[in-house]
Coordinates of C-alpha atoms in Angstrom, one line a residue:
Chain O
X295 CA -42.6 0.9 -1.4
X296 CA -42.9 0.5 2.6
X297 CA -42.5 3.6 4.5
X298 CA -39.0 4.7 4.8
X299 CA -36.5 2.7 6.6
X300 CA -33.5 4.0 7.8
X301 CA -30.7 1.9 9.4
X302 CA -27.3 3.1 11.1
X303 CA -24.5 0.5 11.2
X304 CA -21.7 1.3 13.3
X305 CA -18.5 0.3 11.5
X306 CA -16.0 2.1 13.6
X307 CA -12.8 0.2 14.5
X308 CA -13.2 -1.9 11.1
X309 CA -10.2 -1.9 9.0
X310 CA -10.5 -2.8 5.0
X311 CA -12.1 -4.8 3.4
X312 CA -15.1 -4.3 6.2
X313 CA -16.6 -1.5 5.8
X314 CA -17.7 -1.7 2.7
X315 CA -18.2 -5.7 2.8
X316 CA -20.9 -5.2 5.4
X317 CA -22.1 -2.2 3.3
X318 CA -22.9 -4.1 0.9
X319 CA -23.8 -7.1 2.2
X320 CA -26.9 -4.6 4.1
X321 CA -27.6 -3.2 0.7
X322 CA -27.9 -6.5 -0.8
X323 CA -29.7 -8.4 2.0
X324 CA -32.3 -5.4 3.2
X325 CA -34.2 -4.6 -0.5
X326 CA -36.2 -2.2 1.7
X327 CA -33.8 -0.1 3.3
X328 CA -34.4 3.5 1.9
X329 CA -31.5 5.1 4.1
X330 CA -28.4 3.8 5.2
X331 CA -26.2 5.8 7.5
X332 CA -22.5 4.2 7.6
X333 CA -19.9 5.6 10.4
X334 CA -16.7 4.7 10.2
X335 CA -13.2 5.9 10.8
X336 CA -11.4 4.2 8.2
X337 CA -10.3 6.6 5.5
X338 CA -10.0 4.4 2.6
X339 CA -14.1 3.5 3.2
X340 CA -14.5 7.2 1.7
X341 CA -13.3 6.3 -1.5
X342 CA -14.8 2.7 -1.9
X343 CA -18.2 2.8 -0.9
X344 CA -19.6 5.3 -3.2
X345 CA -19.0 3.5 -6.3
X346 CA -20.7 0.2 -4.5
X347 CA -23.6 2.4 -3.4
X348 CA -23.9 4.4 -7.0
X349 CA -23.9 0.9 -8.5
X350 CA -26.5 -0.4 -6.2
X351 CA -28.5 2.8 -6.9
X352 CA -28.1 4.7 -3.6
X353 CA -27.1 8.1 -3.4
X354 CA -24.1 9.2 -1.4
X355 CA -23.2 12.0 1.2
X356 CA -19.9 12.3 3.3
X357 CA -20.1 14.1 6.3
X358 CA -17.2 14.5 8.6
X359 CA -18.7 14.5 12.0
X360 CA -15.2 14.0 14.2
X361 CA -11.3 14.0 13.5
X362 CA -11.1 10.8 11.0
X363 CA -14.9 9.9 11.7
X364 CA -17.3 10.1 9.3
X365 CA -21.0 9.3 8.8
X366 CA -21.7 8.3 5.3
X367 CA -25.1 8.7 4.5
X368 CA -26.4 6.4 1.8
X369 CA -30.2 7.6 0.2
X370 CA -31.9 4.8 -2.5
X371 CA -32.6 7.0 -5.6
X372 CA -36.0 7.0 -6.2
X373 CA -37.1 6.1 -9.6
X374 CA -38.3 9.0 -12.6
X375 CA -36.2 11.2 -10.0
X376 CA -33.1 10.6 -11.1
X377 CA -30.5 13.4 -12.0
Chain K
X51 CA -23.7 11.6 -6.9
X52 CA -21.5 12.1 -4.1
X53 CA -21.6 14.9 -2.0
X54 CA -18.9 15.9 0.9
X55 CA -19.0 17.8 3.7
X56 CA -16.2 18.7 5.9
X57 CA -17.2 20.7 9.0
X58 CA -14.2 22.7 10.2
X59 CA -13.0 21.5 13.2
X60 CA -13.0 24.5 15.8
X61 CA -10.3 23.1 18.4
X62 CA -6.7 23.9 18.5
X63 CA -5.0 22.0 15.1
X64 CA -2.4 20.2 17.2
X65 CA -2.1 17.5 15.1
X66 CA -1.3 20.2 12.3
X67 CA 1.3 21.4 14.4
X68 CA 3.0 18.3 15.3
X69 CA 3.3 17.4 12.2
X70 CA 5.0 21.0 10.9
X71 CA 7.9 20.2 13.7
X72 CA 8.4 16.4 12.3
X73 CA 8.4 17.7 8.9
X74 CA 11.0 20.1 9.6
X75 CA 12.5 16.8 11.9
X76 CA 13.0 14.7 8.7
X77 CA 15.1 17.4 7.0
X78 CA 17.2 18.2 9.6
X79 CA 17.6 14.1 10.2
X80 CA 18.8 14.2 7.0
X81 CA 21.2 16.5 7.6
X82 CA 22.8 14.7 10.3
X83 CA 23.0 11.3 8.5
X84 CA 24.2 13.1 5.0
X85 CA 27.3 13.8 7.2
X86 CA 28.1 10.2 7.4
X87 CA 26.6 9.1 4.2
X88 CA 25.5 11.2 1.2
X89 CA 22.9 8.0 -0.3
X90 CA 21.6 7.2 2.8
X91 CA 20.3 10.9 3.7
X92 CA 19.0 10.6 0.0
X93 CA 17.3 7.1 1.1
X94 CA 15.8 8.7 4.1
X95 CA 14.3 11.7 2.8
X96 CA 12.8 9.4 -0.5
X97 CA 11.4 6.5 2.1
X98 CA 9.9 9.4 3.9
X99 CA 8.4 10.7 0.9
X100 CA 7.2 7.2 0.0
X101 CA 5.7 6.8 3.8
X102 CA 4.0 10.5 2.7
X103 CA 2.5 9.4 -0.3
X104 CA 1.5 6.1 0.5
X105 CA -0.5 7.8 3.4
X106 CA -2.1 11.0 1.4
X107 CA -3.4 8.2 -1.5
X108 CA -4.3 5.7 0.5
X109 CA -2.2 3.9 -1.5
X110 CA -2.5 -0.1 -0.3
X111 CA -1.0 -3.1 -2.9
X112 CA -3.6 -5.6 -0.9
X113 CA -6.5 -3.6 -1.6
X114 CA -5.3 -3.8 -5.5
X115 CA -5.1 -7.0 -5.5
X116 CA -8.2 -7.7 -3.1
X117 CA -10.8 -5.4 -4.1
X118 CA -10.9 -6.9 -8.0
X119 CA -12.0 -9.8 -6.5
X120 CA -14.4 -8.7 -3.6
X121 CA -16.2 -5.3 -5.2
X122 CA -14.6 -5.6 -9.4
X123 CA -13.1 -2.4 -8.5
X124 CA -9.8 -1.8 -9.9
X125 CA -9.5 1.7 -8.9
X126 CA -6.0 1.0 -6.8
X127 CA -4.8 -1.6 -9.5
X128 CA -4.8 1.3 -12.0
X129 CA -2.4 3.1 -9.3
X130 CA 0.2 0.7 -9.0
X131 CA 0.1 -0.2 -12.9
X132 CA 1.2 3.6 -13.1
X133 CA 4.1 3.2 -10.5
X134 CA 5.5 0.5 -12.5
X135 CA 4.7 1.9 -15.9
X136 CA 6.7 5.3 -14.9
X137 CA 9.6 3.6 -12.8
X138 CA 10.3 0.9 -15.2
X139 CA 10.8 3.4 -17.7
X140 CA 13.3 5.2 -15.4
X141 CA 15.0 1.8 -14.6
X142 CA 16.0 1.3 -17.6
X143 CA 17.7 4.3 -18.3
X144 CA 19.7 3.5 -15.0
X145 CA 20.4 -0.2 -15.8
X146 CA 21.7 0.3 -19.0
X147 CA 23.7 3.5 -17.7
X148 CA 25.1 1.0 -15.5
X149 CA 25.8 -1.9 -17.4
X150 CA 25.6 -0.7 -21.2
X151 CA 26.2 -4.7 -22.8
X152 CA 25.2 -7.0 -20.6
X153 CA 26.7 -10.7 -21.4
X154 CA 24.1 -13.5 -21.4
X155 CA 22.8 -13.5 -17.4
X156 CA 24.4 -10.7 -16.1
X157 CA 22.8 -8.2 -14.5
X158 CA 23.7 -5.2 -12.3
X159 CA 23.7 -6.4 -8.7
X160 CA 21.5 -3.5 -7.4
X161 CA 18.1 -4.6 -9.4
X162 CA 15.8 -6.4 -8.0
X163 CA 16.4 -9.6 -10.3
X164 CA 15.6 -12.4 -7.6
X165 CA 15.8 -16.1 -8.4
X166 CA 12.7 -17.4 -10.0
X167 CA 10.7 -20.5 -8.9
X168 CA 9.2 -22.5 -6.5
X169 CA 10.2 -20.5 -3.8
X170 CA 8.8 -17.5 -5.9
X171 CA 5.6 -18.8 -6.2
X172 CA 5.1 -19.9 -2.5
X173 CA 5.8 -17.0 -1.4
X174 CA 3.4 -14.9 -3.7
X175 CA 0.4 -16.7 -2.9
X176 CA 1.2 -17.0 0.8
X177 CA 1.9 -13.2 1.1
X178 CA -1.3 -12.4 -1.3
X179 CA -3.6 -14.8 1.4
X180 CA -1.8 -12.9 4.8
X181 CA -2.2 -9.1 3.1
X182 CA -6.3 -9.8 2.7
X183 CA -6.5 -11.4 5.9
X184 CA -4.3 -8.7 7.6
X185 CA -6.0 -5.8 6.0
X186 CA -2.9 -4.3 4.2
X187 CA 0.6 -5.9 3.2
X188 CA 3.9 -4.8 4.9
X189 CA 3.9 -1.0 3.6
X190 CA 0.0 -0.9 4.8
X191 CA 1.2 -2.1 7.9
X192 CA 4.3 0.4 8.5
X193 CA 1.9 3.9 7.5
X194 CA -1.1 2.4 9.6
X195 CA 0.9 2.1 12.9
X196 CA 1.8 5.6 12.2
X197 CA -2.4 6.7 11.7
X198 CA -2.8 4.8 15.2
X199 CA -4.1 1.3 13.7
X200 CA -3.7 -0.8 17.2
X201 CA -4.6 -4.1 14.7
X202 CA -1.7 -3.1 12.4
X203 CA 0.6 -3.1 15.5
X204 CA -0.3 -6.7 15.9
X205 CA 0.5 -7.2 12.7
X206 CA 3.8 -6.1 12.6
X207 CA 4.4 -8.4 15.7
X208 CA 3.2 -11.2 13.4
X209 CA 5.8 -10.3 10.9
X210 CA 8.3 -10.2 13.0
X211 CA 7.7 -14.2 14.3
X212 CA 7.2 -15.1 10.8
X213 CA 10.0 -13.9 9.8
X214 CA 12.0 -15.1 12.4
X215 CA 10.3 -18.8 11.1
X216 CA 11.7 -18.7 7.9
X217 CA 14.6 -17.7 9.3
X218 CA 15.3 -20.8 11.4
X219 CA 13.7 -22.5 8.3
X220 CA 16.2 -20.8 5.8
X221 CA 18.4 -23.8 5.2
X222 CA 15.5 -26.2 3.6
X223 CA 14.6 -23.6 1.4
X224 CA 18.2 -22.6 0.3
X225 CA 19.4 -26.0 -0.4
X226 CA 16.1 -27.6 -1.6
X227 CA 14.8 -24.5 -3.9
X228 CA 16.2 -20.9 -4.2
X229 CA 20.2 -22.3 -4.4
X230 CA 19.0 -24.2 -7.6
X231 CA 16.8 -21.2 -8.7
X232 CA 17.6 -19.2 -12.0
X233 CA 17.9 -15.3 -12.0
X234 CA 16.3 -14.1 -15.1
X235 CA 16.9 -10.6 -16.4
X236 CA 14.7 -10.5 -19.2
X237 CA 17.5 -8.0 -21.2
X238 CA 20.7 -10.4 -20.9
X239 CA 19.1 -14.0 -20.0
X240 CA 17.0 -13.9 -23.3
X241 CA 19.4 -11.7 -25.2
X242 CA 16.5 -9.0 -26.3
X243 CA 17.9 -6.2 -25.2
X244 CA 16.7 -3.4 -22.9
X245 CA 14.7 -1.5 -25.3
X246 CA 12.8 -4.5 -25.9
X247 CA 12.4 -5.8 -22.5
X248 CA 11.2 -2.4 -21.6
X249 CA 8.3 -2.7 -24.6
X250 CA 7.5 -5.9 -23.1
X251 CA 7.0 -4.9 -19.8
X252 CA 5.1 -2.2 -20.5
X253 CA 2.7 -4.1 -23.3
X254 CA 1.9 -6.4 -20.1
X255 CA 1.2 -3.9 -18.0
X256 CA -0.8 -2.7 -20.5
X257 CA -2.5 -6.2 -21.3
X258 CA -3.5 -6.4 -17.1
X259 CA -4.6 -2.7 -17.6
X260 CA -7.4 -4.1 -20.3
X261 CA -8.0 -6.9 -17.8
X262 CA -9.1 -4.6 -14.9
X263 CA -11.4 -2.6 -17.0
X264 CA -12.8 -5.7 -18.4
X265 CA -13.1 -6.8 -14.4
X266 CA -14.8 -3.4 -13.5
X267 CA -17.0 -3.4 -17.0
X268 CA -18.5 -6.7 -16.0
X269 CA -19.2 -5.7 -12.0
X270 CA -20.8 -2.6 -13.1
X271 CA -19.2 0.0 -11.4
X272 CA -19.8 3.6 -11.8
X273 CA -17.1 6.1 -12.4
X274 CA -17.8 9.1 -9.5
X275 CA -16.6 12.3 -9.0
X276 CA -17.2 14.1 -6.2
X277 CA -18.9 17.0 -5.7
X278 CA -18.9 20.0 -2.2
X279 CA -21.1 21.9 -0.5
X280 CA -19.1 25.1 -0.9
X281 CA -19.8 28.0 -4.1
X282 CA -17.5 29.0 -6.6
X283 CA -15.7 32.2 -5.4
X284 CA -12.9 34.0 -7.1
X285 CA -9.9 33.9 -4.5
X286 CA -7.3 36.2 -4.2
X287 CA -3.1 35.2 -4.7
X288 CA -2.7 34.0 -1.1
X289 CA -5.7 32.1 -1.3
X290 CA -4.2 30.1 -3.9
X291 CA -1.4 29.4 -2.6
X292 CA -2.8 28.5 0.5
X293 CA -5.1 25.8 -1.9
X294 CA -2.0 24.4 -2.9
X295 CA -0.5 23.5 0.3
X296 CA -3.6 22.4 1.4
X297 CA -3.8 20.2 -1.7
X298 CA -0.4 19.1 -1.3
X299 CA -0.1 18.2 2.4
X300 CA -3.7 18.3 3.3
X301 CA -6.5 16.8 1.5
X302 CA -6.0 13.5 -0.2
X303 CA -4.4 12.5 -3.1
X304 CA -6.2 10.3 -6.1
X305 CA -4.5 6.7 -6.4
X306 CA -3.2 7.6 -9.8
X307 CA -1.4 10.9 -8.2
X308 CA -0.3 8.3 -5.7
X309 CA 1.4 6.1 -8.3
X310 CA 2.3 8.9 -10.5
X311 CA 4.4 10.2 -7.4
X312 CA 5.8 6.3 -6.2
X313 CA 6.9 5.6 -9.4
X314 CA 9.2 8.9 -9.2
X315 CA 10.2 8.1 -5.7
X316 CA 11.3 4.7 -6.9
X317 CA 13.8 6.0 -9.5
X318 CA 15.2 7.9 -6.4
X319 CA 15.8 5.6 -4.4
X320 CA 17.5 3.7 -7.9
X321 CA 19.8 6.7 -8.5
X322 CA 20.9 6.7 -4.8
X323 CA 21.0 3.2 -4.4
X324 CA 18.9 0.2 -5.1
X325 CA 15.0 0.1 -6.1
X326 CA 13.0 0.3 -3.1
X327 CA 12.0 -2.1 -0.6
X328 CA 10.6 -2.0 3.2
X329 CA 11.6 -4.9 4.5
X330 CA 15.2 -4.8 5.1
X331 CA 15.3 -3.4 8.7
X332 CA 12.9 -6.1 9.6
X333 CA 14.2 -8.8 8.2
X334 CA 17.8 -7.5 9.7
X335 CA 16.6 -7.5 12.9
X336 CA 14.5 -10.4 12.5
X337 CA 18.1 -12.5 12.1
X338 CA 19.6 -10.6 14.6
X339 CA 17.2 -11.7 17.5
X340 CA 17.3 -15.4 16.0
X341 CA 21.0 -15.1 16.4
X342 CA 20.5 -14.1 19.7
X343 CA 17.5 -16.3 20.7
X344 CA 20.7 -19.3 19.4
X345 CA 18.0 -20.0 16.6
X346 CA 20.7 -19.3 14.0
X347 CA 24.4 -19.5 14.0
X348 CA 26.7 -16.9 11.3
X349 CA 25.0 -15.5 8.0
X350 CA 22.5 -17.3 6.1
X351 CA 23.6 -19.5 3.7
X352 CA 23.8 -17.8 0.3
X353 CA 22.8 -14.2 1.4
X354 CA 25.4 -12.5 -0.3
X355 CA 24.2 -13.4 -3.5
X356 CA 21.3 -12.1 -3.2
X357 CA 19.8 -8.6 -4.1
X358 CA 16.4 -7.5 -2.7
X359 CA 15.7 -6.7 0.7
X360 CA 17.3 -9.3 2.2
X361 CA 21.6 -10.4 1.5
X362 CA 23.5 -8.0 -0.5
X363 CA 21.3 -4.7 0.9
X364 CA 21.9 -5.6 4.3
X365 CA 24.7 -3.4 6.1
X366 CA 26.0 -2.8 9.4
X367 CA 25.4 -0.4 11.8
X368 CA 22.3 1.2 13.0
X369 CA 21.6 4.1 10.8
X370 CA 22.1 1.6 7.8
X371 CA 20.6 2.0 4.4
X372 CA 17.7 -0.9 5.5
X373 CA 17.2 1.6 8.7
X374 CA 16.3 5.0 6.5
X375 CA 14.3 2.8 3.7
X376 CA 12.0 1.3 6.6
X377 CA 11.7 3.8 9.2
X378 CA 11.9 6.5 6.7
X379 CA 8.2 5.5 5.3
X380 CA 6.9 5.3 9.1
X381 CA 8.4 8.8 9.5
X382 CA 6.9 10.2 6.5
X383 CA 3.5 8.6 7.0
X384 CA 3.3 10.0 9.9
X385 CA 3.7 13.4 8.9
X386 CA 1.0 12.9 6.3
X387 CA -1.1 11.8 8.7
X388 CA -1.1 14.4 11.6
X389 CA -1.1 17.4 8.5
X390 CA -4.3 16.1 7.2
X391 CA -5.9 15.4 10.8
X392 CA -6.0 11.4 10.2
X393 CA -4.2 10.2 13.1
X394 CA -6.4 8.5 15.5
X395 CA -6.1 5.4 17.7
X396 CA -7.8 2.9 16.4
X397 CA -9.2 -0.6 17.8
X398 CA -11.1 -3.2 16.3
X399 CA -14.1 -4.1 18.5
X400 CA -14.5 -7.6 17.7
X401 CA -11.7 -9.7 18.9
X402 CA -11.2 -12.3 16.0
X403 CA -9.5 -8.9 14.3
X404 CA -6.8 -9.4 16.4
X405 CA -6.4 -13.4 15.4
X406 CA -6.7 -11.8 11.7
X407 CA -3.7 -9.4 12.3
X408 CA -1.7 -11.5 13.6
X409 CA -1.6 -14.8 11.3
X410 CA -2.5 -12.3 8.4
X411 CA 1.2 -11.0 10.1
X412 CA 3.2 -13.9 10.8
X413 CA 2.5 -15.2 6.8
X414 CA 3.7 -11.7 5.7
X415 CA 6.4 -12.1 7.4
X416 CA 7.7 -15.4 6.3
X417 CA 7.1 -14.9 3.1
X418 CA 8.5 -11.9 2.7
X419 CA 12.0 -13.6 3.9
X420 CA 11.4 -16.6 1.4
X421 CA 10.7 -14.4 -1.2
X422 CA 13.6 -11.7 -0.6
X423 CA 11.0 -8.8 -0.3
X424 CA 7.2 -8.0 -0.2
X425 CA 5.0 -6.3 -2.7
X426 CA 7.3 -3.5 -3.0
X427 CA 11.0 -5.0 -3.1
X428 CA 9.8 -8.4 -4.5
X429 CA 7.2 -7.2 -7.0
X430 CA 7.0 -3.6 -7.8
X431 CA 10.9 -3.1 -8.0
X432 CA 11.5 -6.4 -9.4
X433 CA 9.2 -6.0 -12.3
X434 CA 10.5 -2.7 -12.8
X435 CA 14.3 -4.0 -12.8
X436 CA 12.9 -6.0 -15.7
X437 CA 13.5 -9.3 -13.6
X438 CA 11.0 -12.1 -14.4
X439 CA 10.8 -13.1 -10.5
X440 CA 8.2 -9.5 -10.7
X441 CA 6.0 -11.2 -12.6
X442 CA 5.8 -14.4 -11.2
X443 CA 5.2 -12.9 -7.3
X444 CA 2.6 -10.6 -8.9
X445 CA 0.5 -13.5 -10.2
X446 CA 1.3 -15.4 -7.2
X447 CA -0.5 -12.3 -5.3
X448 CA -3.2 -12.5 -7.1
X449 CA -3.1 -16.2 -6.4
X450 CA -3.4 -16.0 -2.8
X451 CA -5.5 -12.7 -2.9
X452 CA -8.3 -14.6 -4.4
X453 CA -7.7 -17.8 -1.9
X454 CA -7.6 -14.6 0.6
X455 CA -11.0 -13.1 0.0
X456 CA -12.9 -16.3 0.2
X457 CA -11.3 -16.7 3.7
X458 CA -12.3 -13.2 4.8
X459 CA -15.5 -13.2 3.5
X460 CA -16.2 -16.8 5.4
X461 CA -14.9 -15.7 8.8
X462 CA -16.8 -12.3 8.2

């Protein structure tokens, strides 16, 4: 595996389906990426990306970092590792 | 796993406080319309509830639709299939409390039994394609202006014109389609009874139930739950009661709580009134600036005998029963919205969002008016009346939902 990559894609002012479309479509199209940090202030994100992330094999963490905004932080499982 | 982290916001909660005076607002609102009219105080505070619930579960009919399509994830789906489930059960009780033995195609004239057809089916799949496109579907719309969605504004502008389209349009569709269109109640028109209707309905809900898991099977989706930062501790009595409220008014609700909670709004809203529906005010005063604008002359042809959110519903004066049921839900949205911190003005950075709003608006909006209601007035509380029309939009949505995603995901 190439050193870790991290990437931060700035979804703010998106409204649904988006966030998580272009979520995905970075966890599909980047088979290096290691971390993904998501920001967005659209709520409903919360509660769809983490079962596109867990299926892709990515770990997830919410953080609330303003009123309604919130950096999603998206970590690839690493293999043997796995809880 | 999923882990979430809230900091605690340090700043004066003034959102938290607004939102205490507007709660106390919609009771004593209430108050002052309950001494004109007993339902439509009823109406207001159960819209306002709806508008509170919709916003607390994120509840979205577009996104239940959509998302099965775009991620296999039928985690809303399973939310409105509740609603239904629970408020066609109630339904039933009311309809046959109101009309014991109905005679071959009668029905009582509050349900949601539309005429079924053409006119049914256009107006599904055109809806489904302008909810995906817009990002939410006319209740979406009405509790995102009230979070500060600038996009959903322009939305509702889009409604409006399509609305006002169909209006000026109404005649074709009258005497070419919906005129010649059956009603079907599936108790009276079949003869089956409402005990069997009721199984019926609920056997399909059932079989779409199957459908979704089989959708989200195959995708591969992983159940989550999710998991804080913070340590057991054993609280004391007024920390438990402050949990509650915080769980009640605060934090989020699950889609299923959502739909538990609609479902028991919507049998409400029957016992005061009529099922629910959001459209009326805008489709009132979507005829009322064609009249003015000379679009339309008099009534449209054939609105009185019609339920839904359109004809029959519609009433005079401003604080009408259309006024409560639509600006009830904005009200009580946003409540919900300032208590849990949520409301935020909101604008989309690229400017093809805006294009998106709006068309995704103006289809909404006319056909909502050609089918007599949107995905709550045409759909959910016409399947739960036990009209077949329910079904017919419902496929239709998914109809243009599909068409919808594959226009979303080329424009990107």
């Amino acid at each position: 595996m190439s050193e870790q990559e991290i990437k931060t894609l700035d979804l703010r002012g998106e409204i649904c389906p988006y966030p998580m479309l272009k979520t995905n479509e970075e966890l599909d199209s980047n088979k290096d990426l290691n971390i993904l940090e998501v920001m967005t202030d659209h709520s409903p994100a919360l509660s769809t990306i983490p079962p596109q992330a867990l299926k892709r094999g990515f770990e997830v963490e919410i953080n609330e970092i303003n009123n309604s905004e919130w950096k999603i932080t998206l970590t690839k499982e690493i293999k043997g590792e796995k809880k | 796993m999923v882990i979430v982290d809230k900091v605690e916001n340090k700043n004066f909660p003034i959102q938290s406080v607004i939102g205490c005076v507007l709660l106390a607002l919609v009771f004593i609102i209430s108050f002052f319309i309950s001494r004109n009219n007993f339902a439509n105080a009823a109406i207001w505070l159960a819209a306002s509830s709806l508008g509170f619930i919709f916003q607390k579960s994120r509840f979205c009919f577009a996104a239940s639709f959509r998302d099965l399509f775009l991620f296999g994830s039928g985690q809303n789906m399973k939310g409105v299939l509740i609603a239904i489930a629970v408020s066609s059960i109630g339904f039933v009780g009311i309809l046959s409390w109101i009309l014991p033995n109905p005679l071959p195609g009668e029905f009582p004239s509050a349900a949601h039994v539309l005429p079924v057809g053409i006119s049914t089916i256009v107006a599904g799949t055109l809806f489904g394609i302008g909810m995906v496109i817009a990002g939410g579907c006319v209740s979406g719309t009405i509790y995102r202006i009230a979070e500060g969605y600038i996009a959903s504004m322009v939305t509702m502008v889009g409604i409006f014109i399509g609305a006002i389209l169909l209006i000026i349009s109404w005649d074709f569709w009258w005497d070419v389609f919906i005129s010649k269109e059956p009603k079907i109640f599936l108790p009276s028109t079949f003869s089956i009874g409402f005990g069997f209707s009721l199984v019926i309905t609920l056997l399909l809900l059932l079989l779409v139930y199957f459908i979704v898991l089989y959708i989200e099977t195959k995708s591969g989706i992983t159940n989550f739950v999710f998991s804080k930062n913070n340590e057991v501790e054993t609280k004391g009595f007024y920390q438990k009661i402050i949990e509650i409220i915080n769980k009640l008014f605060v934090k989020n609700w699950s889609t299923n709580t959502g739909g538990l909670a609609l479902g028991f709004v919507a049998i409400i809203y029957f016992l005061f009134h009529s099922p629910p529906g959001v459209t009326g005010e805008i489709m009132k005063q979507s005829i009322n600036i064609s009249e003015s604008l000379n679009f339309t002359n008099g009534p449209l042809k054939g609105i009185s005998s019609l339920s839904g959110c359109l004809g029959g519903s519609i009433d005079q004066g401003i604080i009408s029963h259309t006024f409560v049921s639509t600006i009830g839900v904005f009200f009580g949205a946003l409540v919900s919205a300032l208590l849990s911190k949520e409301f935020k003005i909101r604008t989309p950075k690229e400017p093809k969002r805006y294009l998106q709003s709006i068309s995704g608006g103006i289809l909404m909006g006319y056909s909502a008016t050609l089918g007599i209601g949107c995905t709550i007035g045409a759909f959910f509380s016409a399947v739960s009346s036990l009209s077949l029309s329910g079904w017919v939009f419902g496929i239709s949505l998914a109809l243009g939902a599909f068409i919808g995603t594959k226009i979303i995901k080329f424009i990107g």
